[in-house]
Amino acid sequence: MTDISMMLSFKLACSQTLSLWRAGALRVLVFALVLAVSAISAVGFFTERVESALSQQGALLLGGDLAVLADHDIPQPFVDYAQAQELAAVKTYEFPSMVVSGDNSQLVEIKAVGDQFPLRGDLTLGTSANDAGKIVKAAPEKGEAWIEPRLANLLGLRVGDQLAVGEHSLRVAAILLREPSRGGDMFSFAPRLMMNAEDLAATKLIQYGSRVKYQLLVAGEPRKVQLFHTQMQAKRVQGFQAQMQPKLARGERIEDLRNAHPEIKLALDKAEQFLGLSAMVSVILAMVAMLLSSMPYIRQSLDMFALMRCFGATQRTVLQLLAIQTFLIACISALLGVMLGYIAQLGLAQLAGSVFVEVLPTASLAPALRATAASLAMMIAVVLPHAWQMRKLTAMNILRRETPQAIAAQPLSAQAKFLPAALVMAGMILWQAQDIKIASATMLAILVLCAVVYAFAYALINLAKLLTSLPTQAATVSTIRLGIQGLKTRLALSTVQMIGFSMGLMVLVLLALIRGDLIRNWQASLPVDAPNRFVINIQPTQISGVQQFFTQQHIKDTTIFPMVKGRLVSKNGNAVKTTQWEGERARRLAEREFNLSWAATMQSDNSLVAGRWWSAAEHGKPYLSLEQDLAKTLGIKLGDQLTFDIAGNPLTLTVSSLRKVDWDTMRANFFAVTPPGVLDNFAASYISSFHLPVGADLPLNMLVRQFPNLTVIDVAALMQQVRSIMLKMSSTVEYVFVFSLITGVAVLYAAMLATRDERVAEATLMRVFGASRRQVSIAYLTEFACIGLIAALVAVVAANILGFYISVHVLDIPYQFNFGLAVSALLIATGAIPLAAWLGLRGFLNVPPRQLLNSI
Amino acid sequence: MPTGGDVKIRGKNFSHLDEDGRAAVRSDNMGFVFQSFQLLPALTALENVMLPLQLKNVANARQLSLDALQKVGLSERTRHYPKQLSGGEQQRVAIARAFATQPRILFADEPTGNLDHATGQMIIELLFRMNAEAGTTLVLVTHDIQLANRCHRRLKLENGVLEELV
């Protein structure tokens, strides 16, 4: 017989797949695969949508495709290069300053822009705060100012009024209703005033030492919108970045769309990593379920293919059929999985999408294709070892009545059989975790889990040996012994089964932990009465007045902290150079002014991690307590001598302790603290934080009226946003873990099914040899109780380790061991697993052995 | 493969062929009935019969299979799975499957070995009847002398020696 045609192969493969499905051999396998694909695609769709929304918004927020930022005027070569590359470029200057209108003055955030501003996005201008406004793509004319509604209210300004900016007077030409480049800036406290850059000189506001954020926005020519040009322009923008990056001097940096809004990007990265991890858990579980449930499928396929060989099918035909079958199962599962994943991500977008952006763009096809490829890879990993064995399958195997499994066991060792699956699983873990450290930790954890399960099983077998050597007459004991011996006879299978059970259980326990304790603890870490207002710039003479005010207003939990500004100039006698630090964060931290404070006792939300806190006798000694993360970033150790420049005077302090600061309490906290008496000779201002309900602004207004020089920073809205993010993220955690929950249950079910055929056959034999139904039942209950106990032990320990890791390293909250949950999980698993197994087998115990022997 | 000598089928030396070559010879010439039926549990009776026909790319595999099942008296059981059939019925499906491809030689290896006496008798009758109708060469392996006596030519294999019985 020659090879059969592709068309016929396809038809045959289809009908066989259908038959296998109807016979039940494929159901768990397909179910697990569909779950894995839907977890991967749901997370894929969601993160892609958020990411593309962010990069679309990034350009608007940045005001261009790229920005060069500096603490001094942008050097001319940058402007020249942009022009030489035919890129649009415009300079902007941002700085805080006071503006005056009549008798009133107000701190504003001035933004002076060139005529070409904005390069990307647009502005909305109106004639009053309630105006719907019109969208413009323009900069204020020379002599004009555009102001935010808030500023108009504060100073009682209307369009057409004049206001003084430095030594210059500007006419209010419009109310600035919306400025996209301000959208993501959570910490803009003063209202915006936008003016033309050409008026800057006349204001005389920019002097030596002024804190100005200089910006050069760069973008591709907006008029050339055709695709070709867009791509070319994008290349030029990238070229600009590549060319100019090495030429950046001190205090200069380039921001692009990716790092334009680090706080949102950071949140997305965290979310992506977290969602990836949940998808990874689902994929690992699904692959375990697939491997377990592939056993009956492979057995039946091998039977089928062996018989086909007998009827004259060539090896090529058989492999071709297997390939088509694999492809069919993978593709159908992928289709279902992607559909489910798409629906699931709608829920995800509903729950968490608005954390990042208001409206998400539609998803592309890419995540669907990637999930389909993953489905194919997983299916091939399961089938490949058997395809390899199938080459050896001959008609003689059938004629000699050799079971296909027996032959199949020959050419490949058990370990090699799992190799492709292990490789694909490793690949999936790496892909979903997107972090080599997390991925390798996960793989190591799986290996350890398998090893521990194996060790337990091995120990149990030795226990069985011990039991066998004990002389006993009791029938029940010998039946129990028989059950434990059952483990020994099927050590490999039982171990696989235990691994399956423990992984499934682990996820269930972890889910219970996360749902309950972790989320509750996390939300409790930001108390409802956490401070949400900060008052800065309190002068020493005003302290008692402010304190009195707090008492009158019944504002509790207020402490007033001193603050002295100083710049780090040397470490252990060596002058500090900004270039000595690697990483932008370290450089920025070192460059900016420190707020030094002093305290006799450590704040309650601080904890000492190294060194010791000063005693009363040590007050006045030049000691310094540093926040540990800062010390780590700047490479500062205990005992180092740091010299600060405070208003021109040097002060050398010895690092005597390192502290961990719980920033989440939202209280005022300091990187650097000295003992009382050290900073007495320097001018200090004071800061305080307290809680007021959102919208309770009356006391604030009174405070500012009483002490006009104070600046009140209102973070109530921001805190509410943080709280709502926490709430949304909590729901997301629960939502994505539903996938893991279902896959966990699928694994348990698959583990149960994996050895059922063997067990039915064995039970039948036992019955033939005269075992009563009771004896068979006791033997099986014993065996499964052992399996359940070992699996539950490993699962509870592993889940608690994982829970500890998530709570300490991800959510940053202390971990509390849940004893009740651990014990109940152990009891339920040890009881439920044997019961479920027995229920599965019970039906066969009622059938006469003769009938069973025929059907096996 | 034989430890000595050659196996020739219709003039072709079987020993010189590789596994796929032997498969081709089997497909073109041979049918099988096994002691343990060798039906696929995941396929219905009809699907089991159709399998070798489909492998040969026979156009009206379905109809031929239905005809074969009708000849063995199982028209009513075509959609049943092996598990739902009795031993005798399963062997009848196997016989239908063997004859459906109209082989030149049909090998039957202890075809009644797994059946009770009455059912075995019925199966043998069916096998011989269908054999006569189809004009197939039936090679029967059995321990049952009575059954062997019904065959045209009898050979005895004992301790590796093949002996013609007269």
JSON list of C-alpha atoms in Angstrom, two decimals, chain A residues 280-465:
[
{"chain": "A", "resi": 280, "resn": "MET", "atom": "CA", "xyz": [2.17, 31.48, 34.04]},
{"chain": "A", "resi": 281, "resn": "VAL", "atom": "CA", "xyz": [0.60, 29.66, 36.99]},
{"chain": "A", "resi": 282, "resn": "SER", "atom": "CA", "xyz": [-2.36, 28.74, 34.80]},
{"chain": "A", "resi": 283, "resn": "VAL", "atom": "CA", "xyz": [-0.06, 27.55, 32.02]},
{"chain": "A", "resi": 284, "resn": "ILE", "atom": "CA", "xyz": [2.04, 25.41, 34.36]},
{"chain": "A", "resi": 285, "resn": "LEU", "atom": "CA", "xyz": [-1.08, 23.85, 35.84]},
{"chain": "A", "resi": 286, "resn": "ALA", "atom": "CA", "xyz": [-2.67, 23.38, 32.45]},
{"chain": "A", "resi": 287, "resn": "MET", "atom": "CA", "xyz": [0.44, 21.62, 31.16]},
{"chain": "A", "resi": 288, "resn": "VAL", "atom": "CA", "xyz": [0.46, 19.33, 34.18]},
{"chain": "A", "resi": 289, "resn": "ALA", "atom": "CA", "xyz": [-3.23, 18.59, 33.55]},
{"chain": "A", "resi": 290, "resn": "MET", "atom": "CA", "xyz": [-2.45, 17.98, 29.87]},
{"chain": "A", "resi": 291, "resn": "LEU", "atom": "CA", "xyz": [0.41, 15.62, 30.65]},
{"chain": "A", "resi": 292, "resn": "LEU", "atom": "CA", "xyz": [-1.75, 13.68, 33.10]},
{"chain": "A", "resi": 293, "resn": "SER", "atom": "CA", "xyz": [-4.76, 13.53, 30.85]},
{"chain": "A", "resi": 294, "resn": "SER", "atom": "CA", "xyz": [-2.71, 12.74, 27.75]},
{"chain": "A", "resi": 295, "resn": "MET", "atom": "CA", "xyz": [-2.12, 9.23, 29.10]},
{"chain": "A", "resi": 296, "resn": "PRO", "atom": "CA", "xyz": [-5.50, 7.72, 28.13]},
{"chain": "A", "resi": 297, "resn": "TYR", "atom": "CA", "xyz": [-5.47, 9.67, 24.87]},
{"chain": "A", "resi": 298, "resn": "ILE", "atom": "CA", "xyz": [-2.00, 8.47, 23.91]},
{"chain": "A", "resi": 299, "resn": "ARG", "atom": "CA", "xyz": [-2.85, 4.90, 24.88]},
{"chain": "A", "resi": 300, "resn": "GLN", "atom": "CA", "xyz": [-5.92, 4.87, 22.67]},
{"chain": "A", "resi": 301, "resn": "SER", "atom": "CA", "xyz": [-4.05, 6.57, 19.84]},
{"chain": "A", "resi": 302, "resn": "LEU", "atom": "CA", "xyz": [-1.26, 4.03, 20.07]},
{"chain": "A", "resi": 303, "resn": "ASP", "atom": "CA", "xyz": [-3.82, 1.19, 19.92]},
{"chain": "A", "resi": 304, "resn": "MET", "atom": "CA", "xyz": [-5.37, 2.77, 16.90]},
{"chain": "A", "resi": 305, "resn": "PHE", "atom": "CA", "xyz": [-2.11, 3.34, 15.10]},
{"chain": "A", "resi": 306, "resn": "ALA", "atom": "CA", "xyz": [-0.79, -0.13, 15.89]},
{"chain": "A", "resi": 307, "resn": "LEU", "atom": "CA", "xyz": [-3.91, -1.65, 14.38]},
{"chain": "A", "resi": 308, "resn": "MET", "atom": "CA", "xyz": [-3.62, 0.61, 11.37]},
{"chain": "A", "resi": 309, "resn": "ARG", "atom": "CA", "xyz": [-0.09, -0.62, 10.85]},
{"chain": "A", "resi": 310, "resn": "CYS", "atom": "CA", "xyz": [-1.53, -4.11, 10.94]},
{"chain": "A", "resi": 311, "resn": "PHE", "atom": "CA", "xyz": [-4.02, -3.20, 8.24]},
{"chain": "A", "resi": 312, "resn": "GLY", "atom": "CA", "xyz": [-1.20, -1.94, 6.08]},
{"chain": "A", "resi": 313, "resn": "ALA", "atom": "CA", "xyz": [-0.78, 1.73, 6.94]},
{"chain": "A", "resi": 314, "resn": "THR", "atom": "CA", "xyz": [2.77, 2.95, 6.35]},
{"chain": "A", "resi": 315, "resn": "GLN", "atom": "CA", "xyz": [4.79, 4.67, 9.04]},
{"chain": "A", "resi": 316, "resn": "ARG", "atom": "CA", "xyz": [4.45, 7.90, 7.11]},
{"chain": "A", "resi": 317, "resn": "THR", "atom": "CA", "xyz": [0.69, 7.59, 7.05]},
{"chain": "A", "resi": 318, "resn": "VAL", "atom": "CA", "xyz": [0.54, 6.98, 10.78]},
{"chain": "A", "resi": 319, "resn": "LEU", "atom": "CA", "xyz": [2.83, 9.92, 11.59]},
{"chain": "A", "resi": 320, "resn": "GLN", "atom": "CA", "xyz": [0.92, 12.11, 9.15]},
{"chain": "A", "resi": 321, "resn": "LEU", "atom": "CA", "xyz": [-2.34, 11.25, 10.87]},
{"chain": "A", "resi": 322, "resn": "LEU", "atom": "CA", "xyz": [-0.83, 11.95, 14.27]},
{"chain": "A", "resi": 323, "resn": "ALA", "atom": "CA", "xyz": [0.50, 15.31, 13.06]},
{"chain": "A", "resi": 324, "resn": "ILE", "atom": "CA", "xyz": [-2.87, 16.34, 11.66]},
{"chain": "A", "resi": 325, "resn": "GLN", "atom": "CA", "xyz": [-4.61, 15.19, 14.83]},
{"chain": "A", "resi": 326, "resn": "THR", "atom": "CA", "xyz": [-2.19, 17.20, 16.95]},
{"chain": "A", "resi": 327, "resn": "PHE", "atom": "CA", "xyz": [-2.63, 20.25, 14.76]},
{"chain": "A", "resi": 328, "resn": "LEU", "atom": "CA", "xyz": [-6.42, 19.92, 14.81]},
{"chain": "A", "resi": 329, "resn": "ILE", "atom": "CA", "xyz": [-6.61, 19.59, 18.59]},
{"chain": "A", "resi": 330, "resn": "ALA", "atom": "CA", "xyz": [-4.19, 22.50, 19.08]},
{"chain": "A", "resi": 331, "resn": "CYS", "atom": "CA", "xyz": [-6.03, 24.77, 16.64]},
{"chain": "A", "resi": 332, "resn": "ILE", "atom": "CA", "xyz": [-9.55, 24.03, 17.85]},
{"chain": "A", "resi": 333, "resn": "SER", "atom": "CA", "xyz": [-8.43, 24.49, 21.46]},
{"chain": "A", "resi": 334, "resn": "ALA", "atom": "CA", "xyz": [-6.65, 27.69, 20.48]},
{"chain": "A", "resi": 335, "resn": "LEU", "atom": "CA", "xyz": [-9.75, 29.02, 18.75]},
{"chain": "A", "resi": 336, "resn": "LEU", "atom": "CA", "xyz": [-11.92, 28.30, 21.79]},
{"chain": "A", "resi": 337, "resn": "GLY", "atom": "CA", "xyz": [-9.23, 29.56, 24.16]},
{"chain": "A", "resi": 338, "resn": "VAL", "atom": "CA", "xyz": [-8.72, 32.81, 22.27]},
{"chain": "A", "resi": 339, "resn": "MET", "atom": "CA", "xyz": [-12.46, 33.42, 22.20]},
{"chain": "A", "resi": 340, "resn": "LEU", "atom": "CA", "xyz": [-12.68, 32.80, 25.94]},
{"chain": "A", "resi": 341, "resn": "GLY", "atom": "CA", "xyz": [-9.56, 34.89, 26.49]},
{"chain": "A", "resi": 342, "resn": "TYR", "atom": "CA", "xyz": [-11.04, 37.77, 24.53]},
{"chain": "A", "resi": 343, "resn": "ILE", "atom": "CA", "xyz": [-14.21, 37.69, 26.61]},
{"chain": "A", "resi": 344, "resn": "ALA", "atom": "CA", "xyz": [-12.15, 37.41, 29.80]},
{"chain": "A", "resi": 345, "resn": "GLN", "atom": "CA", "xyz": [-9.99, 40.41, 28.94]},
{"chain": "A", "resi": 346, "resn": "LEU", "atom": "CA", "xyz": [-13.13, 42.53, 28.52]},
{"chain": "A", "resi": 347, "resn": "GLY", "atom": "CA", "xyz": [-13.74, 41.88, 32.19]},
{"chain": "A", "resi": 348, "resn": "LEU", "atom": "CA", "xyz": [-10.12, 42.63, 32.98]},
{"chain": "A", "resi": 349, "resn": "ALA", "atom": "CA", "xyz": [-10.30, 45.92, 31.08]},
{"chain": "A", "resi": 350, "resn": "GLN", "atom": "CA", "xyz": [-13.49, 46.77, 32.94]},
{"chain": "A", "resi": 351, "resn": "LEU", "atom": "CA", "xyz": [-11.87, 46.05, 36.29]},
{"chain": "A", "resi": 352, "resn": "ALA", "atom": "CA", "xyz": [-8.41, 47.45, 35.90]},
{"chain": "A", "resi": 353, "resn": "GLY", "atom": "CA", "xyz": [-8.14, 49.26, 32.57]},
{"chain": "A", "resi": 354, "resn": "SER", "atom": "CA", "xyz": [-9.09, 52.63, 34.00]},
{"chain": "A", "resi": 355, "resn": "VAL", "atom": "CA", "xyz": [-6.16, 52.41, 36.41]},
{"chain": "A", "resi": 356, "resn": "PHE", "atom": "CA", "xyz": [-4.00, 53.23, 33.43]},
{"chain": "A", "resi": 357, "resn": "VAL", "atom": "CA", "xyz": [-6.10, 55.07, 30.87]},
{"chain": "A", "resi": 358, "resn": "GLU", "atom": "CA", "xyz": [-9.75, 55.97, 30.48]},
{"chain": "A", "resi": 359, "resn": "VAL", "atom": "CA", "xyz": [-10.47, 54.45, 27.07]},
{"chain": "A", "resi": 360, "resn": "LEU", "atom": "CA", "xyz": [-8.58, 51.46, 25.75]},
{"chain": "A", "resi": 361, "resn": "PRO", "atom": "CA", "xyz": [-8.03, 50.96, 22.02]},
{"chain": "A", "resi": 362, "resn": "THR", "atom": "CA", "xyz": [-9.16, 47.68, 20.46]},
{"chain": "A", "resi": 363, "resn": "ALA", "atom": "CA", "xyz": [-6.85, 44.71, 20.59]},
{"chain": "A", "resi": 364, "resn": "SER", "atom": "CA", "xyz": [-4.88, 43.50, 17.58]},
{"chain": "A", "resi": 365, "resn": "LEU", "atom": "CA", "xyz": [-4.64, 39.93, 16.33]},
{"chain": "A", "resi": 366, "resn": "ALA", "atom": "CA", "xyz": [-1.08, 39.48, 17.61]},
{"chain": "A", "resi": 367, "resn": "PRO", "atom": "CA", "xyz": [-1.94, 38.12, 21.08]},
{"chain": "A", "resi": 368, "resn": "ALA", "atom": "CA", "xyz": [-4.33, 35.63, 19.47]},
{"chain": "A", "resi": 369, "resn": "LEU", "atom": "CA", "xyz": [-1.61, 34.42, 17.13]},
{"chain": "A", "resi": 370, "resn": "ARG", "atom": "CA", "xyz": [0.90, 34.14, 19.94]},
{"chain": "A", "resi": 371, "resn": "ALA", "atom": "CA", "xyz": [-1.58, 32.15, 22.05]},
{"chain": "A", "resi": 372, "resn": "THR", "atom": "CA", "xyz": [-2.25, 29.84, 19.08]},
{"chain": "A", "resi": 373, "resn": "ALA", "atom": "CA", "xyz": [1.48, 29.25, 18.64]},
{"chain": "A", "resi": 374, "resn": "ALA", "atom": "CA", "xyz": [1.69, 28.46, 22.36]},
{"chain": "A", "resi": 375, "resn": "SER", "atom": "CA", "xyz": [-1.19, 26.00, 22.03]},
{"chain": "A", "resi": 376, "resn": "LEU", "atom": "CA", "xyz": [0.60, 24.23, 19.19]},
{"chain": "A", "resi": 377, "resn": "ALA", "atom": "CA", "xyz": [3.86, 24.13, 21.15]},
{"chain": "A", "resi": 378, "resn": "MET", "atom": "CA", "xyz": [2.15, 22.65, 24.21]},
{"chain": "A", "resi": 379, "resn": "MET", "atom": "CA", "xyz": [0.33, 20.02, 22.17]},
{"chain": "A", "resi": 380, "resn": "ILE", "atom": "CA", "xyz": [3.50, 19.05, 20.27]},
{"chain": "A", "resi": 381, "resn": "ALA", "atom": "CA", "xyz": [5.40, 18.79, 23.56]},
{"chain": "A", "resi": 382, "resn": "VAL", "atom": "CA", "xyz": [2.86, 16.28, 24.84]},
{"chain": "A", "resi": 383, "resn": "VAL", "atom": "CA", "xyz": [2.64, 14.24, 21.62]},
{"chain": "A", "resi": 384, "resn": "LEU", "atom": "CA", "xyz": [6.24, 14.32, 20.35]},
{"chain": "A", "resi": 385, "resn": "PRO", "atom": "CA", "xyz": [7.69, 11.58, 22.60]},
{"chain": "A", "resi": 386, "resn": "HIS", "atom": "CA", "xyz": [4.88, 9.26, 21.54]},
{"chain": "A", "resi": 387, "resn": "ALA", "atom": "CA", "xyz": [5.42, 10.03, 17.87]},
{"chain": "A", "resi": 388, "resn": "TRP", "atom": "CA", "xyz": [9.01, 9.01, 18.44]},
{"chain": "A", "resi": 389, "resn": "GLN", "atom": "CA", "xyz": [7.90, 5.71, 19.98]},
{"chain": "A", "resi": 390, "resn": "MET", "atom": "CA", "xyz": [5.42, 5.14, 17.22]},
{"chain": "A", "resi": 391, "resn": "ARG", "atom": "CA", "xyz": [8.21, 4.74, 14.69]},
{"chain": "A", "resi": 392, "resn": "LYS", "atom": "CA", "xyz": [9.02, 1.46, 16.38]},
{"chain": "A", "resi": 393, "resn": "LEU", "atom": "CA", "xyz": [5.46, 0.19, 16.32]},
{"chain": "A", "resi": 394, "resn": "THR", "atom": "CA", "xyz": [5.04, -2.83, 14.04]},
{"chain": "A", "resi": 395, "resn": "ALA", "atom": "CA", "xyz": [2.22, -5.14, 13.11]},
{"chain": "A", "resi": 396, "resn": "MET", "atom": "CA", "xyz": [4.00, -7.88, 15.04]},
{"chain": "A", "resi": 397, "resn": "ASN", "atom": "CA", "xyz": [3.23, -6.05, 18.27]},
{"chain": "A", "resi": 398, "resn": "ILE", "atom": "CA", "xyz": [-0.42, -6.58, 17.61]},
{"chain": "A", "resi": 399, "resn": "LEU", "atom": "CA", "xyz": [-0.05, -10.12, 16.35]},
{"chain": "A", "resi": 400, "resn": "ARG", "atom": "CA", "xyz": [2.02, -11.06, 19.36]},
{"chain": "A", "resi": 401, "resn": "ARG", "atom": "CA", "xyz": [-0.59, -9.40, 21.57]},
{"chain": "A", "resi": 402, "resn": "GLU", "atom": "CA", "xyz": [1.98, -7.06, 23.05]},
{"chain": "A", "resi": 403, "resn": "THR", "atom": "CA", "xyz": [0.34, -4.08, 24.59]},
{"chain": "A", "resi": 404, "resn": "PRO", "atom": "CA", "xyz": [1.33, -0.87, 22.86]},
{"chain": "A", "resi": 405, "resn": "GLN", "atom": "CA", "xyz": [2.32, 0.63, 26.20]},
{"chain": "A", "resi": 406, "resn": "ALA", "atom": "CA", "xyz": [4.80, -2.15, 26.77]},
{"chain": "A", "resi": 407, "resn": "ILE", "atom": "CA", "xyz": [6.52, -1.48, 23.46]},
{"chain": "A", "resi": 408, "resn": "ALA", "atom": "CA", "xyz": [6.17, 2.19, 23.90]},
{"chain": "A", "resi": 409, "resn": "ALA", "atom": "CA", "xyz": [8.03, 1.98, 27.18]},
{"chain": "A", "resi": 410, "resn": "GLN", "atom": "CA", "xyz": [11.05, 0.45, 25.51]},
{"chain": "A", "resi": 411, "resn": "PRO", "atom": "CA", "xyz": [12.78, 3.00, 23.33]},
{"chain": "A", "resi": 412, "resn": "LEU", "atom": "CA", "xyz": [12.45, 6.01, 25.60]},
{"chain": "A", "resi": 413, "resn": "SER", "atom": "CA", "xyz": [13.11, 6.38, 29.28]},
{"chain": "A", "resi": 414, "resn": "ALA", "atom": "CA", "xyz": [10.41, 7.99, 31.43]},
{"chain": "A", "resi": 415, "resn": "GLN", "atom": "CA", "xyz": [12.54, 11.10, 31.93]},
{"chain": "A", "resi": 416, "resn": "ALA", "atom": "CA", "xyz": [13.12, 11.58, 28.20]},
{"chain": "A", "resi": 417, "resn": "LYS", "atom": "CA", "xyz": [9.38, 11.29, 27.67]},
{"chain": "A", "resi": 418, "resn": "PHE", "atom": "CA", "xyz": [8.84, 14.45, 29.71]},
{"chain": "A", "resi": 419, "resn": "LEU", "atom": "CA", "xyz": [11.77, 16.33, 28.19]},
{"chain": "A", "resi": 420, "resn": "PRO", "atom": "CA", "xyz": [9.87, 18.14, 25.40]},
{"chain": "A", "resi": 421, "resn": "ALA", "atom": "CA", "xyz": [7.11, 19.07, 27.84]},
{"chain": "A", "resi": 422, "resn": "ALA", "atom": "CA", "xyz": [9.68, 20.33, 30.35]},
{"chain": "A", "resi": 423, "resn": "LEU", "atom": "CA", "xyz": [11.38, 22.42, 27.65]},
{"chain": "A", "resi": 424, "resn": "VAL", "atom": "CA", "xyz": [8.13, 23.93, 26.41]},
{"chain": "A", "resi": 425, "resn": "MET", "atom": "CA", "xyz": [7.05, 24.59, 30.00]},
{"chain": "A", "resi": 426, "resn": "ALA", "atom": "CA", "xyz": [10.36, 26.35, 30.67]},
{"chain": "A", "resi": 427, "resn": "GLY", "atom": "CA", "xyz": [9.86, 28.42, 27.52]},
{"chain": "A", "resi": 428, "resn": "MET", "atom": "CA", "xyz": [6.33, 29.35, 28.55]},
{"chain": "A", "resi": 429, "resn": "ILE", "atom": "CA", "xyz": [7.47, 30.30, 32.04]},
{"chain": "A", "resi": 430, "resn": "LEU", "atom": "CA", "xyz": [10.19, 32.50, 30.60]},
{"chain": "A", "resi": 431, "resn": "TRP", "atom": "CA", "xyz": [7.77, 34.10, 28.14]},
{"chain": "A", "resi": 432, "resn": "GLN", "atom": "CA", "xyz": [5.05, 34.82, 30.66]},
{"chain": "A", "resi": 433, "resn": "ALA", "atom": "CA", "xyz": [7.28, 35.90, 33.54]},
{"chain": "A", "resi": 434, "resn": "GLN", "atom": "CA", "xyz": [9.41, 38.14, 31.28]},
{"chain": "A", "resi": 435, "resn": "ASP", "atom": "CA", "xyz": [12.08, 38.07, 33.91]},
{"chain": "A", "resi": 436, "resn": "ILE", "atom": "CA", "xyz": [14.89, 35.58, 33.99]},
{"chain": "A", "resi": 437, "resn": "LYS", "atom": "CA", "xyz": [15.14, 35.70, 37.79]},
{"chain": "A", "resi": 438, "resn": "ILE", "atom": "CA", "xyz": [11.45, 35.02, 38.43]},
{"chain": "A", "resi": 439, "resn": "ALA", "atom": "CA", "xyz": [11.40, 32.40, 35.69]},
{"chain": "A", "resi": 440, "resn": "SER", "atom": "CA", "xyz": [14.38, 30.50, 37.05]},
{"chain": "A", "resi": 441, "resn": "ALA", "atom": "CA", "xyz": [13.00, 30.77, 40.59]},
{"chain": "A", "resi": 442, "resn": "THR", "atom": "CA", "xyz": [9.72, 29.27, 39.37]},
{"chain": "A", "resi": 443, "resn": "MET", "atom": "CA", "xyz": [11.46, 26.45, 37.53]},
{"chain": "A", "resi": 444, "resn": "LEU", "atom": "CA", "xyz": [13.59, 25.74, 40.57]},
{"chain": "A", "resi": 445, "resn": "ALA", "atom": "CA", "xyz": [10.45, 25.74, 42.74]},
{"chain": "A", "resi": 446, "resn": "ILE", "atom": "CA", "xyz": [8.77, 23.19, 40.44]},
{"chain": "A", "resi": 447, "resn": "LEU", "atom": "CA", "xyz": [11.86, 20.98, 40.51]},
{"chain": "A", "resi": 448, "resn": "VAL", "atom": "CA", "xyz": [12.03, 21.22, 44.30]},
{"chain": "A", "resi": 449, "resn": "LEU", "atom": "CA", "xyz": [8.32, 20.42, 44.54]},
{"chain": "A", "resi": 450, "resn": "CYS", "atom": "CA", "xyz": [8.78, 17.33, 42.35]},
{"chain": "A", "resi": 451, "resn": "ALA", "atom": "CA", "xyz": [11.84, 16.24, 44.35]},
{"chain": "A", "resi": 452, "resn": "VAL", "atom": "CA", "xyz": [10.05, 16.69, 47.67]},
{"chain": "A", "resi": 453, "resn": "VAL", "atom": "CA", "xyz": [7.04, 14.71, 46.46]},
{"chain": "A", "resi": 454, "resn": "TYR", "atom": "CA", "xyz": [9.34, 11.96, 45.21]},
{"chain": "A", "resi": 455, "resn": "ALA", "atom": "CA", "xyz": [11.22, 11.89, 48.52]},
{"chain": "A", "resi": 456, "resn": "PHE", "atom": "CA", "xyz": [7.95, 11.58, 50.43]},
{"chain": "A", "resi": 457, "resn": "ALA", "atom": "CA", "xyz": [6.74, 8.77, 48.20]},
{"chain": "A", "resi": 458, "resn": "TYR", "atom": "CA", "xyz": [10.06, 6.98, 48.62]},
{"chain": "A", "resi": 459, "resn": "ALA", "atom": "CA", "xyz": [9.90, 7.33, 52.39]},
{"chain": "A", "resi": 460, "resn": "LEU", "atom": "CA", "xyz": [6.38, 5.98, 52.38]},
{"chain": "A", "resi": 461, "resn": "ILE", "atom": "CA", "xyz": [7.45, 2.90, 50.43]},
{"chain": "A", "resi": 462, "resn": "ASN", "atom": "CA", "xyz": [10.12, 2.16, 53.00]},
{"chain": "A", "resi": 463, "resn": "LEU", "atom": "CA", "xyz": [7.44, 2.52, 55.60]},
{"chain": "A", "resi": 464, "resn": "ALA", "atom": "CA", "xyz": [5.41, -0.04, 53.66]},
{"chain": "A", "resi": 465, "resn": "LYS", "atom": "CA", "xyz": [8.36, -2.42, 53.77]}
]
